[in-house]
JSON list of C-alpha atoms and ligand atoms in Angstrom, two decimals:
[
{"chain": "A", "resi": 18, "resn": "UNK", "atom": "CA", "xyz": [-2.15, 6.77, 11.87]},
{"chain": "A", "resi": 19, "resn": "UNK", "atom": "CA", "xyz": [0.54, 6.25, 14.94]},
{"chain": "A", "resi": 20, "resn": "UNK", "atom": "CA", "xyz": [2.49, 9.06, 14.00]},
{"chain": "A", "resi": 21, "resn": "UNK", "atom": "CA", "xyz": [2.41, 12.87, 13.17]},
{"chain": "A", "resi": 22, "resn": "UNK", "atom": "CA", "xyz": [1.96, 14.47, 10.07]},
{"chain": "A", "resi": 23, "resn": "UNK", "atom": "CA", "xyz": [5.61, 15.53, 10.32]},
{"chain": "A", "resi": 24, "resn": "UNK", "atom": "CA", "xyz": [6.75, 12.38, 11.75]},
{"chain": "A", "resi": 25, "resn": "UNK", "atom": "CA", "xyz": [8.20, 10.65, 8.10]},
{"chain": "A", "resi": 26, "resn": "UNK", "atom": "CA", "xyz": [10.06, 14.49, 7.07]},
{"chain": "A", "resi": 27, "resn": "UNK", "atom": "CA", "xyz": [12.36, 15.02, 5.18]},
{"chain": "A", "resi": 28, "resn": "UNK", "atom": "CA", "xyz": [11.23, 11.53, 3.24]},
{"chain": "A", "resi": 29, "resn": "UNK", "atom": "CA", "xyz": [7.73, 12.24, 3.21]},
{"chain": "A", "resi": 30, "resn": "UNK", "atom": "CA", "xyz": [6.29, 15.83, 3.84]},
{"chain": "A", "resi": 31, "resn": "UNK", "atom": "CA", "xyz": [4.07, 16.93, 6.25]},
{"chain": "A", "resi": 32, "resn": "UNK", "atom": "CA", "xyz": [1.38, 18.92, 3.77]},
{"chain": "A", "resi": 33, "resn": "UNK", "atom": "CA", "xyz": [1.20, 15.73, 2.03]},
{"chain": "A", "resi": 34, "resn": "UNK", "atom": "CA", "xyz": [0.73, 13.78, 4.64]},
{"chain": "A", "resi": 35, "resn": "UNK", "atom": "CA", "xyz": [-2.01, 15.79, 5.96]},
{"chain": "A", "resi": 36, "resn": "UNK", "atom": "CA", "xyz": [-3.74, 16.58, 2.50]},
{"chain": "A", "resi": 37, "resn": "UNK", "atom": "CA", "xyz": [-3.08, 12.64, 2.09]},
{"chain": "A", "resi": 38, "resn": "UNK", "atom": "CA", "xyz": [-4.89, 11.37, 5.29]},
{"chain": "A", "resi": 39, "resn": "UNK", "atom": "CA", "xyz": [-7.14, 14.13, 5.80]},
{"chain": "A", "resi": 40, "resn": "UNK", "atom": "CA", "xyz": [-8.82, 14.82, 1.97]},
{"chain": "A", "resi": 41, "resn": "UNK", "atom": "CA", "xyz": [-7.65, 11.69, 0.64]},
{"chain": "A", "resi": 42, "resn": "UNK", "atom": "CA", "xyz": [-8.27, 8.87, 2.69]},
{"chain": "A", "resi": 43, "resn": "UNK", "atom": "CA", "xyz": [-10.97, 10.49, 4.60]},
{"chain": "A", "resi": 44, "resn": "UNK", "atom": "CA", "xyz": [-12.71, 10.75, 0.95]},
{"chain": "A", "resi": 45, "resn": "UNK", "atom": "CA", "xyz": [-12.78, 6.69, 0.24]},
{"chain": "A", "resi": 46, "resn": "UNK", "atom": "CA", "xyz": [-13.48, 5.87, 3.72]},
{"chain": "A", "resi": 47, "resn": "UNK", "atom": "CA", "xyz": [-16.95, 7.98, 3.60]},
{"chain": "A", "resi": 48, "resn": "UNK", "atom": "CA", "xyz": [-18.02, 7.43, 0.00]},
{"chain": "A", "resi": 49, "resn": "UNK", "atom": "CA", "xyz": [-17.11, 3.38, 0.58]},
{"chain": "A", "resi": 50, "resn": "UNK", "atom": "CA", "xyz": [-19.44, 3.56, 3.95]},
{"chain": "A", "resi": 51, "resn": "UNK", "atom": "CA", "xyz": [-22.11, 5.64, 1.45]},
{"chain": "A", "resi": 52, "resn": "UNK", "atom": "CA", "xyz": [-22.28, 2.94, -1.09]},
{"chain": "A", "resi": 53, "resn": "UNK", "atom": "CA", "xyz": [-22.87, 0.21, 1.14]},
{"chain": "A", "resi": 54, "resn": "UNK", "atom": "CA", "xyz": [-25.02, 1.83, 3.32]},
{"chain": "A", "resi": 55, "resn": "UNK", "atom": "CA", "xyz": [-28.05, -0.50, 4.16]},
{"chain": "A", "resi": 56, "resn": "UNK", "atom": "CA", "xyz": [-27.14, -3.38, 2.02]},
{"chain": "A", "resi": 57, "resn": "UNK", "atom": "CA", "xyz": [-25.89, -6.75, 3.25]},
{"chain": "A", "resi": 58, "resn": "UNK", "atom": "CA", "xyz": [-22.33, -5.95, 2.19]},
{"chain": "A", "resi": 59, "resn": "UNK", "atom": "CA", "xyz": [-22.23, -3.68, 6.05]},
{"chain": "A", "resi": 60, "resn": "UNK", "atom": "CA", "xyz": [-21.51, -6.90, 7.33]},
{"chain": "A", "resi": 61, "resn": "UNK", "atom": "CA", "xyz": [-19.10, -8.45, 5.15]},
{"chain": "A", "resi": 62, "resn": "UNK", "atom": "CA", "xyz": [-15.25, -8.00, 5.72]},
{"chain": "A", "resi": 63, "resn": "UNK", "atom": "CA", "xyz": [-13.21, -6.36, 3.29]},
{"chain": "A", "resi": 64, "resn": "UNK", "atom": "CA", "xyz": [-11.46, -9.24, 1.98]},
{"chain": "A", "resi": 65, "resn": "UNK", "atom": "CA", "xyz": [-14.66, -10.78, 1.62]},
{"chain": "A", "resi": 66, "resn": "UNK", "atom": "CA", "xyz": [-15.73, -8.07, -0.72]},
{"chain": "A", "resi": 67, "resn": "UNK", "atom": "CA", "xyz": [-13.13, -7.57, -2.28]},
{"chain": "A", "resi": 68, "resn": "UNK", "atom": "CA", "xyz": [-13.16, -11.50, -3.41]},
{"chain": "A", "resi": 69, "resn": "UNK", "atom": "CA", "xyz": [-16.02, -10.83, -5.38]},
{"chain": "A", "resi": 70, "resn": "UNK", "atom": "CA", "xyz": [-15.58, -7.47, -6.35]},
{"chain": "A", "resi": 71, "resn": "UNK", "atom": "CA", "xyz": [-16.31, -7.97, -10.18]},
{"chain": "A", "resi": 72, "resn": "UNK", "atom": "CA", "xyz": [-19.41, -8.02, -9.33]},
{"chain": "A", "resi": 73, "resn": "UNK", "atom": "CA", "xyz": [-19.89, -5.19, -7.47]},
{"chain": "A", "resi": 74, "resn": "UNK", "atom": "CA", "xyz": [-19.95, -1.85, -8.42]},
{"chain": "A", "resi": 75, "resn": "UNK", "atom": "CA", "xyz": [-17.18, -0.02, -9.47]},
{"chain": "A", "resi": 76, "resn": "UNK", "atom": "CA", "xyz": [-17.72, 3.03, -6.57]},
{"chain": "A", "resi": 77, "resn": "UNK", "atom": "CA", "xyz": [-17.31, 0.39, -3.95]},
{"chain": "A", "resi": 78, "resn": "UNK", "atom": "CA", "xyz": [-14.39, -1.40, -5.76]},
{"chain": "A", "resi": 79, "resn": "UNK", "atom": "CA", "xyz": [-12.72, 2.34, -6.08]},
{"chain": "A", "resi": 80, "resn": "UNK", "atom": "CA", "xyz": [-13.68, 3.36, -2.53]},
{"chain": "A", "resi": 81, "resn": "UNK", "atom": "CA", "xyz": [-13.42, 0.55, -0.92]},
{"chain": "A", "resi": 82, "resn": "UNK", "atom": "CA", "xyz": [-9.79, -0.05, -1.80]},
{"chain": "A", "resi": 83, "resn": "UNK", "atom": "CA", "xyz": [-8.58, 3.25, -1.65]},
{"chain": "A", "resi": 84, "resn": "UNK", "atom": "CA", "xyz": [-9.82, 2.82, 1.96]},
{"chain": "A", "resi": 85, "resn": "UNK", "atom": "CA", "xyz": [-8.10, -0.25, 2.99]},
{"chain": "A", "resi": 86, "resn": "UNK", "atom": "CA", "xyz": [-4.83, 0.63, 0.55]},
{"chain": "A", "resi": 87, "resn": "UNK", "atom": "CA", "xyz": [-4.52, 3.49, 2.34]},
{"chain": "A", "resi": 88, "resn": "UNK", "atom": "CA", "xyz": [-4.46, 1.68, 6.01]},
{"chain": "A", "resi": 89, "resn": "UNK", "atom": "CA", "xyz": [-1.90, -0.63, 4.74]},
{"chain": "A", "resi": 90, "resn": "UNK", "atom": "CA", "xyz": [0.25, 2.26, 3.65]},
{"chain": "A", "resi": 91, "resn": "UNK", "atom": "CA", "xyz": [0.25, 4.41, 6.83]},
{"chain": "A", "resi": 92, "resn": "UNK", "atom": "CA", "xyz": [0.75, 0.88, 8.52]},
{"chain": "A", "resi": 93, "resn": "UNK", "atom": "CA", "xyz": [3.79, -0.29, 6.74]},
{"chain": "A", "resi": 94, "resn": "UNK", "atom": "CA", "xyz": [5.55, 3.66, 7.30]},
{"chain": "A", "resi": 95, "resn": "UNK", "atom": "CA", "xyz": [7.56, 4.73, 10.55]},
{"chain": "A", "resi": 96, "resn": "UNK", "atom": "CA", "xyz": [9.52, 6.91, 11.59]},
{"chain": "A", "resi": 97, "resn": "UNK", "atom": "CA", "xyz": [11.83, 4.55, 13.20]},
{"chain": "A", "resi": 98, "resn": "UNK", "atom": "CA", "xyz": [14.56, 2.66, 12.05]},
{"chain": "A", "resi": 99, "resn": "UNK", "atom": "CA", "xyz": [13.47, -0.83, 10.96]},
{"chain": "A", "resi": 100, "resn": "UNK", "atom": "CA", "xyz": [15.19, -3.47, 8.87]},
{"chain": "A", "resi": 101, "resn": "UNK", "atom": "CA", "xyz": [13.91, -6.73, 7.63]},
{"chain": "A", "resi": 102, "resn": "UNK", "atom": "CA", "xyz": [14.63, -10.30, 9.31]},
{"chain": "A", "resi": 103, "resn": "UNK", "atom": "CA", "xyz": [14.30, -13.56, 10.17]},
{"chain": "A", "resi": 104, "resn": "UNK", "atom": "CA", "xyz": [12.12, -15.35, 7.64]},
{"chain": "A", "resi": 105, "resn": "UNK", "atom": "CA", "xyz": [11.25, -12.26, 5.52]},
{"chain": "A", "resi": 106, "resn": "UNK", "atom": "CA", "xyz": [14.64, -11.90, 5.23]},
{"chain": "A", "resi": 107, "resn": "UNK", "atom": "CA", "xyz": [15.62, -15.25, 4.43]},
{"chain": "A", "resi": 108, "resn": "UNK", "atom": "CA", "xyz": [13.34, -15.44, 1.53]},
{"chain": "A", "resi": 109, "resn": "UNK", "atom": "CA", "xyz": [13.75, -11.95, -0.10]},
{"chain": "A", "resi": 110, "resn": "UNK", "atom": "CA", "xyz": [17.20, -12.98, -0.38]},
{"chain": "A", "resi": 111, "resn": "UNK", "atom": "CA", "xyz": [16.85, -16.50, -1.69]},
{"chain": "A", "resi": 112, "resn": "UNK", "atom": "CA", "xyz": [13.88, -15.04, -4.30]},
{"chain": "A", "resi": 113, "resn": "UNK", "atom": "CA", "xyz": [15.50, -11.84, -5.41]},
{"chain": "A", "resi": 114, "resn": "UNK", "atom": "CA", "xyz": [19.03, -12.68, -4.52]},
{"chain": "A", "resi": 115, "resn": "UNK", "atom": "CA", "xyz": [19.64, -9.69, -1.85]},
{"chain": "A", "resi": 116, "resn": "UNK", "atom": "CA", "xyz": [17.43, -7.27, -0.11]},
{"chain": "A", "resi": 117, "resn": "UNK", "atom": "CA", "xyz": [19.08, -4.52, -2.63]},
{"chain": "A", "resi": 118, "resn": "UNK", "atom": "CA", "xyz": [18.53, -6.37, -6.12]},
{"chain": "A", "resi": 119, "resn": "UNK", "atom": "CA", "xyz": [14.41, -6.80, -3.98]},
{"chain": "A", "resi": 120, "resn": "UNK", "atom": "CA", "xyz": [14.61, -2.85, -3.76]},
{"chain": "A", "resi": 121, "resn": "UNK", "atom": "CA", "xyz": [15.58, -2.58, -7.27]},
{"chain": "A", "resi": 122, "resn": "UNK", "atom": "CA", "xyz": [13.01, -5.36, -8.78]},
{"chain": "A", "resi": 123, "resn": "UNK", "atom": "CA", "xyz": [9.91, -3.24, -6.30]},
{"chain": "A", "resi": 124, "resn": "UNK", "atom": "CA", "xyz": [11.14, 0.03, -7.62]},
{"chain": "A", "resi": 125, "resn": "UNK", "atom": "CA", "xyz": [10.84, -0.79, -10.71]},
{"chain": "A", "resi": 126, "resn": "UNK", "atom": "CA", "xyz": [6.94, -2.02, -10.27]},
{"chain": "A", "resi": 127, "resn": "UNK", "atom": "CA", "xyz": [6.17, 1.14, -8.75]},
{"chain": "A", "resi": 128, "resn": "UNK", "atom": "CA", "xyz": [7.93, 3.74, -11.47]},
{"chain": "A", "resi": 129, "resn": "UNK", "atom": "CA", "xyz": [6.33, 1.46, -14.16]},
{"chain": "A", "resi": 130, "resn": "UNK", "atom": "CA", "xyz": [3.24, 1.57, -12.94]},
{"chain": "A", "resi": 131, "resn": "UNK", "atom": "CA", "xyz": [1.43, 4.25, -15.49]},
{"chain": "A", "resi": 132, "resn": "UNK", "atom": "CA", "xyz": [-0.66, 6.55, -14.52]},
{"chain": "A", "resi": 133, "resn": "UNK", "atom": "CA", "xyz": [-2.07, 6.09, -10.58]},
{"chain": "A", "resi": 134, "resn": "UNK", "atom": "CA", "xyz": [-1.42, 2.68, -8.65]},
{"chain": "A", "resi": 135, "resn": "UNK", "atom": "CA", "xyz": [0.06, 0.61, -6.34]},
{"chain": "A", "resi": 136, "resn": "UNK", "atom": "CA", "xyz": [3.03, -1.17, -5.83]},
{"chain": "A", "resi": 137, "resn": "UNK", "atom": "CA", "xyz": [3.09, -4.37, -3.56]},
{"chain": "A", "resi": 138, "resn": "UNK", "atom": "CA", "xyz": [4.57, -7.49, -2.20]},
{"chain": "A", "resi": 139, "resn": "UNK", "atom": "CA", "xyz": [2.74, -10.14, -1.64]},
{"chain": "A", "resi": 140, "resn": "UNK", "atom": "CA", "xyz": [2.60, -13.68, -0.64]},
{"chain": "A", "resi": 141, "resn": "UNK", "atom": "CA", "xyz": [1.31, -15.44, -3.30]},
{"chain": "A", "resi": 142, "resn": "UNK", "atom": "CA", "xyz": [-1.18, -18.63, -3.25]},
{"chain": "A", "resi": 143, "resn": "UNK", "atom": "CA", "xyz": [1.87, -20.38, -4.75]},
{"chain": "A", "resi": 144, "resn": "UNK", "atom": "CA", "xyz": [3.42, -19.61, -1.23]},
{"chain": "A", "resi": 145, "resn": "UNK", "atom": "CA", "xyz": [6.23, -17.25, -2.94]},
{"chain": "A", "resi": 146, "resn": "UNK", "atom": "CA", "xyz": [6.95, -13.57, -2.48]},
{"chain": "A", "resi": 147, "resn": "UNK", "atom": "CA", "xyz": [5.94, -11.49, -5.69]},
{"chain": "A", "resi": 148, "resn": "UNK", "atom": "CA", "xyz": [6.23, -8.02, -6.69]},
{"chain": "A", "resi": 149, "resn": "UNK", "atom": "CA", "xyz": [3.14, -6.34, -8.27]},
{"chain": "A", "resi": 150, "resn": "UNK", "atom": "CA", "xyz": [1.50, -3.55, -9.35]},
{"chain": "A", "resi": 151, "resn": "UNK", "atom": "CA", "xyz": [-2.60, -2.29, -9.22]},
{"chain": "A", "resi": 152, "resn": "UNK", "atom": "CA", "xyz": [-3.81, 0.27, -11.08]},
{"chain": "A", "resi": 153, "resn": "UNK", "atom": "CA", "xyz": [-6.39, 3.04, -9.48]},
{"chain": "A", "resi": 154, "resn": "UNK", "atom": "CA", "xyz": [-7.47, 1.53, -5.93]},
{"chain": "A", "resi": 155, "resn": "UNK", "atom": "CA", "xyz": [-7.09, -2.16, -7.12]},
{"chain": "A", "resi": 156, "resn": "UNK", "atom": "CA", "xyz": [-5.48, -4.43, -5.02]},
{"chain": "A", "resi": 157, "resn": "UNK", "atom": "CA", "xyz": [-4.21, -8.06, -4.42]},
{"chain": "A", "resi": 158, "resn": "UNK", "atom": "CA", "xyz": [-6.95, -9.34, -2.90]},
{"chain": "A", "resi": 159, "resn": "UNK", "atom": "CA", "xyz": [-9.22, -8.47, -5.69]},
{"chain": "A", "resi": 160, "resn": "UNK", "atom": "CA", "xyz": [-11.02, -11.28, -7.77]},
{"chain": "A", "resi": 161, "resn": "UNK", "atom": "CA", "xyz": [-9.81, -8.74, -10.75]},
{"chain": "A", "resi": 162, "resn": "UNK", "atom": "CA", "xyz": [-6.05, -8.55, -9.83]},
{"chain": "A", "resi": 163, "resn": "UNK", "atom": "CA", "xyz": [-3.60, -10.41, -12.62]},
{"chain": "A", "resi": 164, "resn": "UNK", "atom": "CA", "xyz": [-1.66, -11.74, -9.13]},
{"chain": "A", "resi": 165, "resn": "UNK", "atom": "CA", "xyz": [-3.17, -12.35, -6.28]},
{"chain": "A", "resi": 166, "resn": "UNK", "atom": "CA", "xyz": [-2.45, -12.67, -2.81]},
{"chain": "A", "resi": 167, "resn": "UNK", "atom": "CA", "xyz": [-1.26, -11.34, 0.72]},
{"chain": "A", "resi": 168, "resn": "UNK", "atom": "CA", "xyz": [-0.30, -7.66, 0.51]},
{"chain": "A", "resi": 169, "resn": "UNK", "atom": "CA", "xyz": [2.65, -7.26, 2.97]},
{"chain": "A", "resi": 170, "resn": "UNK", "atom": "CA", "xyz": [4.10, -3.92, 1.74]},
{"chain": "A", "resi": 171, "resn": "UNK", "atom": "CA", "xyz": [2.23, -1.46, -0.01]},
{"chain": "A", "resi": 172, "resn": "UNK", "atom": "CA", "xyz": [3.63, 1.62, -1.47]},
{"chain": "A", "resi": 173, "resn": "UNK", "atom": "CA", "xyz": [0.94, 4.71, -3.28]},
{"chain": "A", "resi": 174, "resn": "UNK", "atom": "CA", "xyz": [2.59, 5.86, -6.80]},
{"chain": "A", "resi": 175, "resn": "UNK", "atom": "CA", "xyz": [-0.41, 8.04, -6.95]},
{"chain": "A", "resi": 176, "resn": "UNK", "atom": "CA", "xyz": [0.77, 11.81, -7.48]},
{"chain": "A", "resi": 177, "resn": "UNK", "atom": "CA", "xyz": [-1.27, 12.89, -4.81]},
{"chain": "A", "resi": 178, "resn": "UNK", "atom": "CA", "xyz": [1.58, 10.83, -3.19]},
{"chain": "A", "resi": 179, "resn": "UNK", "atom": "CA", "xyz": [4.51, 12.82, -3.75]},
{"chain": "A", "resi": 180, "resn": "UNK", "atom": "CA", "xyz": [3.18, 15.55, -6.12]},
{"chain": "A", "resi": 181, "resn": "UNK", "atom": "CA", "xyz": [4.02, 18.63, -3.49]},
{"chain": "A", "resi": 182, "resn": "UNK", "atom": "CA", "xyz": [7.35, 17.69, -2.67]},
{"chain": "A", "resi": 183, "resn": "UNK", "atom": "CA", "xyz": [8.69, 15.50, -5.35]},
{"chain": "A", "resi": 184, "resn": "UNK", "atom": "CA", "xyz": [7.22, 17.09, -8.24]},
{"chain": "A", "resi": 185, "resn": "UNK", "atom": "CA", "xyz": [7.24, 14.44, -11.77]},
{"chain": "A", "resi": 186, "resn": "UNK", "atom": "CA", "xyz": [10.40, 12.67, -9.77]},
{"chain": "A", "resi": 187, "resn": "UNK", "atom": "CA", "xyz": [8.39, 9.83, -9.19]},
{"chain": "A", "resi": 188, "resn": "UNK", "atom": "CA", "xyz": [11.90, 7.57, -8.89]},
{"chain": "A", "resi": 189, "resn": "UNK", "atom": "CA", "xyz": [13.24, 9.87, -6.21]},
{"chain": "A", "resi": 190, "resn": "UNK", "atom": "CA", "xyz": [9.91, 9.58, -3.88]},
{"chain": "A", "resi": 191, "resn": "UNK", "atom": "CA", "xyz": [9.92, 5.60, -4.15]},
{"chain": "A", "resi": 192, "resn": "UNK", "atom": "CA", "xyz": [14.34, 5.57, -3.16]},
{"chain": "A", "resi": 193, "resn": "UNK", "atom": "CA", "xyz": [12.42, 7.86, -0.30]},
{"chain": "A", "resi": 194, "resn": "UNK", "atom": "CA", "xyz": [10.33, 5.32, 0.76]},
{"chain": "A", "resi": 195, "resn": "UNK", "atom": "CA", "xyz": [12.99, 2.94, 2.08]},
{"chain": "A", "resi": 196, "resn": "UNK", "atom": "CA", "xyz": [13.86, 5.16, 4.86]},
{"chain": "A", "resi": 197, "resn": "UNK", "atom": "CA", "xyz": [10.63, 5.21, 5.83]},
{"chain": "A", "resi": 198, "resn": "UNK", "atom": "CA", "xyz": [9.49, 1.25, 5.44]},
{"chain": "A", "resi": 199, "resn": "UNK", "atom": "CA", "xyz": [8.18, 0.20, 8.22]},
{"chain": "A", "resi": 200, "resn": "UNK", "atom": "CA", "xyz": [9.71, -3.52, 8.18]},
{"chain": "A", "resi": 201, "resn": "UNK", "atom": "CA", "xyz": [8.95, -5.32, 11.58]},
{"chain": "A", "resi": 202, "resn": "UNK", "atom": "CA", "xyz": [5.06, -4.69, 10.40]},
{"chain": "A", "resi": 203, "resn": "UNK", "atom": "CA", "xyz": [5.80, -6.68, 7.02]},
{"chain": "A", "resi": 204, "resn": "UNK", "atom": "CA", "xyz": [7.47, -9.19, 8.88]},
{"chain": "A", "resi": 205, "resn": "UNK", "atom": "CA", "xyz": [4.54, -9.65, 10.81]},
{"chain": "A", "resi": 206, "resn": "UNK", "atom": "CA", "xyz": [2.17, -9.29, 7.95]},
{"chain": "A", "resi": 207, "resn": "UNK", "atom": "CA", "xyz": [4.39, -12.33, 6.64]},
{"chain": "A", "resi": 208, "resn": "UNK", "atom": "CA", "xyz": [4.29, -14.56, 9.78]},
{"chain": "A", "resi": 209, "resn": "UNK", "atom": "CA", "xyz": [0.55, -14.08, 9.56]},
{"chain": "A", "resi": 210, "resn": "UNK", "atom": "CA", "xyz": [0.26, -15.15, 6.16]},
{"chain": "A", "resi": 211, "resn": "UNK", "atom": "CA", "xyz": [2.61, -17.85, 6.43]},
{"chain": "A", "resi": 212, "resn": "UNK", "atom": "CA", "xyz": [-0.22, -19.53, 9.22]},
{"chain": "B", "resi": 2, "resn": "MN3", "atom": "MN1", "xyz": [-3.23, 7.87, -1.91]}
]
């Protein structure tokens, strides 16, 4: 992470942050590096496991997402002041008709999702920007995901999430999250995928 545990306060709190990173993340990242200890999979990427993961076992499809979810998440989060542009911002606007009615359309992924998930945009093989949802440690780039594609923003509806601070307010912690989006990294995570 690039920032402090404290660095996303009020927005996000700095126990969770720490119990987040620290327990949390810490937790996938050494139980996905157990599982595929000594096989061949050491030296495949991510997204080239995770293209096959229905045949894999379900600890390393668990672990192994909740690993790389994760570093999207603390990625796409800053404690600076960012706004969308350029392309990105051209084509939230001409998909979801304004970057508000795109807030509204994502928040309502992420409350919806039940039980623990994810909530993304991504750029789809159909070249558009979609909203989705994963449960558990699923994600886009999954052979097992009902929509694939690029994740550009990720956002953790987990409670371990928000639990401490937000209590069952799910809603409130994702309106939270837009003061803490971390924009000129999903623009770049667009101009990438766009190549
Ligand atoms: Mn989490």
């Amino acid at each position: 992470m690039e920032y402090s545990y404290d660095a996303l306060e009020p927005y996000v709190d700095a126990q969770t942050m720490e119990l987040h990173y620290n327990r949390h993340h810490r937790g996938y990242y050494n139980n996905f590096l157990n599982a595929i200890k000594g096989s061949d999979l050491e030296i495949k990427t991510l997204e080239e496991l995770f293209s096959t993961v229905s045949t894999l076992s379900v600890v390393i499809r668990n672990n192994g997402g909740g690993y790389y979810n994760h570093n999207l998440f603390w990625e796409n989060m800053t404690p600076e002041k960012t706004a969308p542009k350029g392309k990105l911002l051209n084509d939230i606007v001409s998909q979801f008709g304004s970057l508000d009615k795109f807030k509204v359309e994502f928040g309502k992924a992420a409350s919806t999702v039940f039980g623990s998930g994810w909530a993304w945009l991504v750029l789809s093989s159909e070249d558009k920007l979609v909203i989705t949802s994963t449960p558990n440690q699923d994600n886009p780039l999954m052979d097992i995901a009902s929509i694939k594609g690029t994740p550009l923003l990720a956002l953790d509806v987990w409670e371990h999430a928000y639990y401490l601070k937000y209590q069952n307010r799910r809603a409130d912690y994702i309106g939270s999250f837009w003061n803490v989006v971390n924009w000129d990294v999903v623009c770049e995570r667009y101009e990438n995928a766009k190549k």
